[in-house]
Coordinates of C-alpha atoms and ligand atoms in Angstrom, one line a residue:
M1 CA 77.8 66.3 131.4
S2 CA 74.6 65.4 129.6
S3 CA 72.9 68.7 129.0
P4 CA 71.7 69.3 125.4
S5 CA 74.4 70.7 123.2
S6 CA 72.4 73.9 122.3
V7 CA 72.6 75.2 125.9
I8 CA 76.1 74.1 127.0
Q9 CA 78.5 76.9 127.1
A10 CA 82.2 76.6 127.8
T11 CA 85.0 79.1 127.6
V12 CA 87.6 79.2 124.8
T13 CA 90.6 81.5 124.4
L14 CA 91.0 83.2 121.0
R15 CA 94.6 84.2 120.5
V16 CA 94.5 86.8 117.8
H17 CA 97.4 88.2 115.9
R18 CA 96.7 91.9 115.6
F19 CA 98.1 94.6 113.5
T20 CA 97.6 98.4 113.3
P21 CA 99.2 100.2 110.4
R22 CA 101.1 103.3 111.0
P23 CA 98.8 106.3 110.4
E24 CA 99.1 107.9 106.9
R25 CA 100.1 111.2 108.5
E26 CA 103.1 109.7 110.3
R27 CA 104.2 107.9 107.2
R28 CA 104.2 111.2 105.2
H29 CA 106.3 112.9 107.8
S30 CA 108.7 110.0 108.3
S31 CA 112.2 111.1 109.1
S32 CA 113.5 108.5 106.7
P33 CA 114.5 109.9 103.4
F34 CA 113.0 106.8 101.8
G35 CA 109.6 107.7 103.2
R36 CA 109.4 111.1 101.5
R37 CA 107.7 111.9 98.3
G38 CA 110.2 112.1 95.5
G39 CA 112.5 109.8 97.4
S40 CA 113.2 106.2 96.4
P41 CA 110.9 105.1 93.6
F42 CA 110.6 101.8 95.4
A43 CA 109.4 103.3 98.7
D44 CA 105.7 103.2 97.8
S45 CA 105.7 99.7 96.5
A46 CA 107.8 98.5 99.5
R47 CA 105.3 100.0 101.9
A48 CA 102.4 98.5 99.9
G49 CA 103.9 95.0 100.0
R50 CA 105.0 95.0 103.7
P51 CA 102.9 97.4 105.7
R52 CA 104.5 99.1 108.7
G53 CA 102.8 99.3 112.0
K54 CA 102.3 97.8 115.4
S55 CA 101.9 94.0 115.7
W56 CA 100.9 92.2 118.9
V57 CA 99.1 89.1 120.0
Q58 CA 95.9 89.6 122.1
E59 CA 93.9 86.9 123.9
Y60 CA 90.2 87.0 124.3
E61 CA 88.3 84.5 126.6
L62 CA 84.7 84.1 125.8
L63 CA 81.7 81.8 126.4
V64 CA 80.9 79.7 123.4
R65 CA 78.9 76.6 122.3
P66 CA 81.1 74.0 120.7
E67 CA 79.2 74.3 117.4
D68 CA 79.6 78.1 117.2
T69 CA 81.6 79.3 114.3
L70 CA 84.7 81.4 114.7
L71 CA 82.8 84.2 113.0
D72 CA 80.2 83.9 115.8
C73 CA 83.1 84.3 118.3
L74 CA 84.6 87.3 116.6
L75 CA 81.2 89.0 116.4
T76 CA 80.7 88.4 120.1
I77 CA 84.1 90.0 120.8
K78 CA 83.4 92.9 118.5
R79 CA 80.0 93.5 120.2
D80 CA 80.8 92.8 123.8
I81 CA 84.5 92.9 124.5
D82 CA 86.6 94.9 122.0
P83 CA 85.1 97.0 119.2
T84 CA 88.5 97.7 117.8
L85 CA 89.1 94.2 116.5
A86 CA 89.0 94.2 112.7
F87 CA 87.9 91.3 110.5
R88 CA 86.0 90.9 107.2
Y89 CA 82.9 88.9 106.4
S90 CA 79.8 89.3 104.3
C91 CA 77.5 86.3 103.7
G92 CA 78.2 84.3 106.8
H93 CA 77.5 81.0 104.9
G94 CA 80.6 80.1 103.0
M95 CA 79.4 81.8 99.8
C96 CA 81.3 85.1 99.4
G97 CA 84.9 84.1 100.3
S98 CA 85.6 87.4 102.1
D99 CA 86.5 85.9 105.6
A100 CA 89.5 83.7 104.9
V101 CA 92.1 83.8 107.7
A102 CA 94.6 81.4 109.2
V103 CA 93.2 79.3 112.0
N104 CA 95.9 77.5 113.9
G105 CA 98.1 78.3 110.9
T106 CA 95.7 76.7 108.4
P107 CA 93.9 78.9 105.9
T108 CA 90.1 78.5 106.1
L109 CA 86.9 80.5 106.3
L110 CA 85.8 82.0 109.6
C111 CA 82.1 81.4 108.9
T112 CA 82.4 77.6 108.4
A113 CA 85.0 76.8 111.0
Q114 CA 83.4 75.6 114.2
V115 CA 85.0 75.9 117.6
Q116 CA 84.8 72.2 118.2
D117 CA 86.8 71.5 115.1
W118 CA 89.6 73.9 115.8
V119 CA 90.1 74.2 119.5
Q120 CA 93.5 73.0 120.7
R121 CA 93.6 71.4 124.1
L122 CA 95.9 72.9 126.6
P123 CA 98.3 70.5 128.3
N124 CA 97.8 72.2 131.7
I125 CA 94.0 72.2 131.5
S126 CA 92.2 69.5 133.4
Y127 CA 89.2 68.2 131.5
P128 CA 86.1 66.7 133.3
D129 CA 86.6 63.2 131.8
D130 CA 89.9 62.9 130.2
E131 CA 89.3 59.3 129.2
G132 CA 86.3 60.5 127.2
F133 CA 88.4 62.6 124.8
R134 CA 90.0 61.1 121.8
R135 CA 92.9 63.0 120.6
T136 CA 93.5 62.9 116.9
G137 CA 96.4 65.3 116.4
D138 CA 99.2 67.2 118.0
V139 CA 98.4 70.7 119.2
D140 CA 101.2 72.1 117.0
D141 CA 100.2 70.0 113.9
A142 CA 98.4 72.6 111.7
D143 CA 97.4 69.9 109.2
N144 CA 95.6 67.9 111.9
A145 CA 93.9 70.6 113.9
N146 CA 90.8 68.5 114.7
V147 CA 91.9 67.8 118.1
F148 CA 88.6 66.4 119.3
E149 CA 87.3 63.6 117.1
E150 CA 83.9 63.1 118.8
D151 CA 81.1 65.5 119.3
L152 CA 82.6 67.9 121.8
A153 CA 79.2 69.0 123.1
H154 CA 78.6 65.6 124.7
Q155 CA 81.9 65.7 126.5
I156 CA 82.0 68.9 128.3
D157 CA 80.4 70.5 131.4
E158 CA 79.0 74.0 131.6
G159 CA 81.8 76.5 132.0
D160 CA 84.7 74.2 131.1
H161 CA 87.7 75.7 129.4
L162 CA 88.1 74.1 126.0
G163 CA 91.5 75.4 125.0
V164 CA 92.9 77.9 122.5
I165 CA 92.3 78.8 118.9
E166 CA 94.9 80.9 117.2
L167 CA 93.8 83.4 114.5
A168 CA 95.9 85.4 112.1
A169 CA 95.4 87.1 108.8
L170 CA 95.5 85.0 105.6
P171 CA 99.1 84.1 104.9
G172 CA 100.7 85.1 101.6
F173 CA 99.2 88.6 101.6
P174 CA 100.0 91.9 103.2
V175 CA 98.0 92.6 106.4
K176 CA 95.8 95.6 106.2
R177 CA 94.6 95.5 109.9
D178 CA 94.2 92.6 112.4
L179 CA 92.6 89.7 110.5
V180 CA 92.0 91.6 107.2
A181 CA 94.5 90.7 104.5
D182 CA 95.0 92.8 101.4
I183 CA 93.9 90.4 98.6
D184 CA 94.1 93.0 95.8
S185 CA 97.0 91.2 94.2
M186 CA 95.0 88.0 93.8
L187 CA 92.0 89.9 92.3
E188 CA 94.3 91.7 89.9
Q189 CA 95.9 88.4 88.8
I190 CA 92.4 87.0 88.2
R191 CA 91.4 90.1 86.2
R192 CA 94.6 90.0 84.2
L193 CA 93.7 86.7 82.7
K194 CA 90.3 87.7 81.4
P195 CA 87.8 86.1 83.8
Y196 CA 84.9 86.0 81.4
L197 CA 83.6 84.0 78.5
I198 CA 85.3 84.8 75.2
H199 CA 83.4 83.9 72.1
H200 CA 85.3 85.1 69.1
N201 CA 82.4 84.5 66.7
A202 CA 79.7 87.1 66.4
I203 CA 76.9 86.6 68.8
K204 CA 74.1 84.7 67.2
T205 CA 70.9 86.6 67.0
R206 CA 67.4 85.7 65.8
E207 CA 65.4 87.6 63.2
D208 CA 63.9 89.8 65.9
G209 CA 67.4 90.8 67.0
K210 CA 67.4 88.9 70.3
V211 CA 70.3 86.7 71.3
D212 CA 69.7 83.1 70.1
V213 CA 70.3 81.3 73.4
L214 CA 69.9 77.9 71.8
E215 CA 73.2 78.5 70.1
Y216 CA 74.9 78.2 73.5
L217 CA 73.3 75.2 74.9
Q218 CA 75.5 72.5 76.5
N219 CA 74.9 68.9 77.2
P220 CA 75.4 67.6 80.8
Q221 CA 78.8 66.2 80.0
E222 CA 80.1 69.6 78.8
L223 CA 78.6 71.3 81.9
A224 CA 80.2 68.7 84.2
K225 CA 83.6 69.6 82.9
Y226 CA 83.6 73.1 84.5
E227 CA 80.6 73.2 86.9
L228 CA 82.6 72.5 90.0
L229 CA 85.3 75.0 89.0
S230 CA 82.6 77.7 88.6
N231 CA 81.9 77.4 92.3
C232 CA 85.3 79.1 93.2
I233 CA 84.5 82.1 95.4
A234 CA 88.0 83.6 95.1
C235 CA 88.5 83.3 98.9
G236 CA 92.3 83.0 98.6
V237 CA 92.5 79.9 100.9
C238 CA 94.4 78.0 98.3
E239 CA 96.8 80.9 97.9
G240 CA 97.4 81.2 101.6
A241 CA 98.3 77.5 101.7
C242 CA 100.6 77.6 98.7
P243 CA 104.3 77.7 99.7
V244 CA 105.2 79.2 96.3
Y245 CA 102.6 82.0 96.4
A246 CA 103.5 85.0 98.6
G247 CA 101.9 88.1 97.3
G248 CA 102.0 86.9 93.8
E249 CA 105.3 88.3 92.5
A250 CA 106.7 85.0 91.5
F251 CA 103.5 83.0 90.9
I252 CA 100.2 84.0 89.6
G253 CA 98.6 81.7 92.1
P254 CA 96.1 78.9 92.3
A255 CA 93.0 81.0 92.4
A256 CA 93.8 82.7 89.1
L257 CA 94.6 79.3 87.6
I258 CA 91.4 77.8 88.8
N259 CA 89.5 80.7 87.3
Q260 CA 91.2 80.1 83.9
A261 CA 90.5 76.3 84.1
R262 CA 86.9 77.2 84.5
F263 CA 86.8 78.9 81.1
I264 CA 89.2 76.5 79.4
N265 CA 86.9 73.7 80.2
D266 CA 83.8 75.5 79.1
S267 CA 82.8 74.4 75.5
R268 CA 81.3 77.9 74.8
D269 CA 84.7 79.6 75.3
T270 CA 86.7 79.8 72.1
A271 CA 89.9 81.4 73.6
T272 CA 91.5 78.2 74.9
E273 CA 94.6 78.6 72.9
E274 CA 95.3 82.2 74.0
R275 CA 94.5 81.3 77.6
L276 CA 96.9 78.4 77.6
E277 CA 99.5 80.7 76.0
A278 CA 99.0 83.3 78.7
L279 CA 99.5 80.6 81.4
D280 CA 102.8 79.3 79.9
T281 CA 105.0 81.8 81.6
A282 CA 107.6 81.9 84.4
D283 CA 105.0 83.2 86.8
G284 CA 102.2 81.0 85.4
V285 CA 102.0 77.2 85.5
Q286 CA 105.8 77.0 85.2
A287 CA 106.1 78.3 88.7
C288 CA 103.8 75.6 90.2
Q289 CA 105.8 73.1 92.2
S290 CA 102.9 70.7 92.5
V291 CA 103.1 70.7 96.3
R292 CA 99.3 70.4 96.4
A293 CA 98.8 72.2 99.7
C294 CA 96.3 74.3 97.8
S295 CA 93.8 71.3 97.6
R296 CA 93.6 70.7 101.3
Q297 CA 91.2 73.3 102.5
C298 CA 89.3 74.6 99.5
P299 CA 85.8 75.4 101.0
R300 CA 84.2 74.6 97.6
G301 CA 85.6 71.1 97.4
I302 CA 87.8 71.8 94.4
D303 CA 90.8 69.6 94.1
V304 CA 93.0 72.7 93.2
G305 CA 96.3 70.8 92.8
E306 CA 94.7 68.2 90.5
E307 CA 93.1 70.9 88.3
I308 CA 96.4 72.8 88.0
W309 CA 98.1 69.5 87.1
Q310 CA 95.5 69.1 84.3
L311 CA 96.2 72.7 83.1
I312 CA 99.9 72.0 83.1
A313 CA 99.3 68.9 80.9
Q314 CA 97.2 70.9 78.5
V315 CA 99.8 73.6 78.3
K316 CA 102.5 71.0 77.5
E317 CA 100.4 69.2 74.9
R318 CA 99.8 72.3 72.8
Ligands
LIG401 S1 89.9 77.3 94.4 FE1 88.9 77.0 96.4 S2 90.4 77.8 97.9 FE2 91.0 78.6 95.9 S3 90.1 80.6 95.8 FE3 88.6 79.2 94.8 S4 87.2 78.6 96.4 FE4 89.0 79.5 97.5
LIG402 S1 81.4 85.3 105.3 FE1 81.0 84.8 103.2 S2 82.3 83.0 103.0 FE2 82.4 83.4 105.1

């Protein structure tokens, strides 16, 4: 029970919600008249929004260290157990936002979620020193998934079974395959609102024709107004947590609003009025119910709900 944490390995069960889309060929030859080309004009969009295919839950048991990330676990599965499991990642360090999934029902990033923070104890599993564990949440309580409060590595023996972690694709988006969600709708919504600096005046140039960067200097207070917002990595975790956002039809979504807040709060951007106008729509800030679930798991520390609240105030004050 006292071996160093770096060498202790215990088993964990990953319960993965899997999905394989129907092959394109089968869809083209579907016997349904709605699946044929030239059939219902809504057939394609219906398929795009709710992919058809085979869904099932698959369990993988593997040896882990408590401090391993869930991305580590999936890479082990992919390499040693099941090469067919699909998931997405890139940087591995919480910087790119490509690996957002639902862990025990809560949207978060695979590469920053550690086994010890997400494993759910099984009621029928006997632990080596049950008194030594401090339980901080119910197994079914997705908001309180940190079941073990203290450093798990100091409480387990080699080979113990830690429990279960449930993984599913990011909620609110169509599933492409297994843990890969189709986040195109979110990216399109961000694009639609012009995610770049707009400076209506002509760019200031010096006599030699080069851009006069001194014209665009900001003081620290101006930078502080949007610096944190510029850290958004468009991971979609806030969208997956939002009960109003589900594919983006009715609500443009928290990620697009945070992106706009970043430019609205930037003193160099001169398009504030048109940006606020574009947000004052039925699917813009008017759709936000201020539930603030979007704030809970932002991996970049942005208080998404509060920022949207500030945007709503700015829209109303115009
Ligand atoms: S605001 Fe946070 S949770 Fe939402 S997309 Fe940006 S980084 Fe992800
Ligand atoms: S892999 Fe880039 S944020 Fe997780």
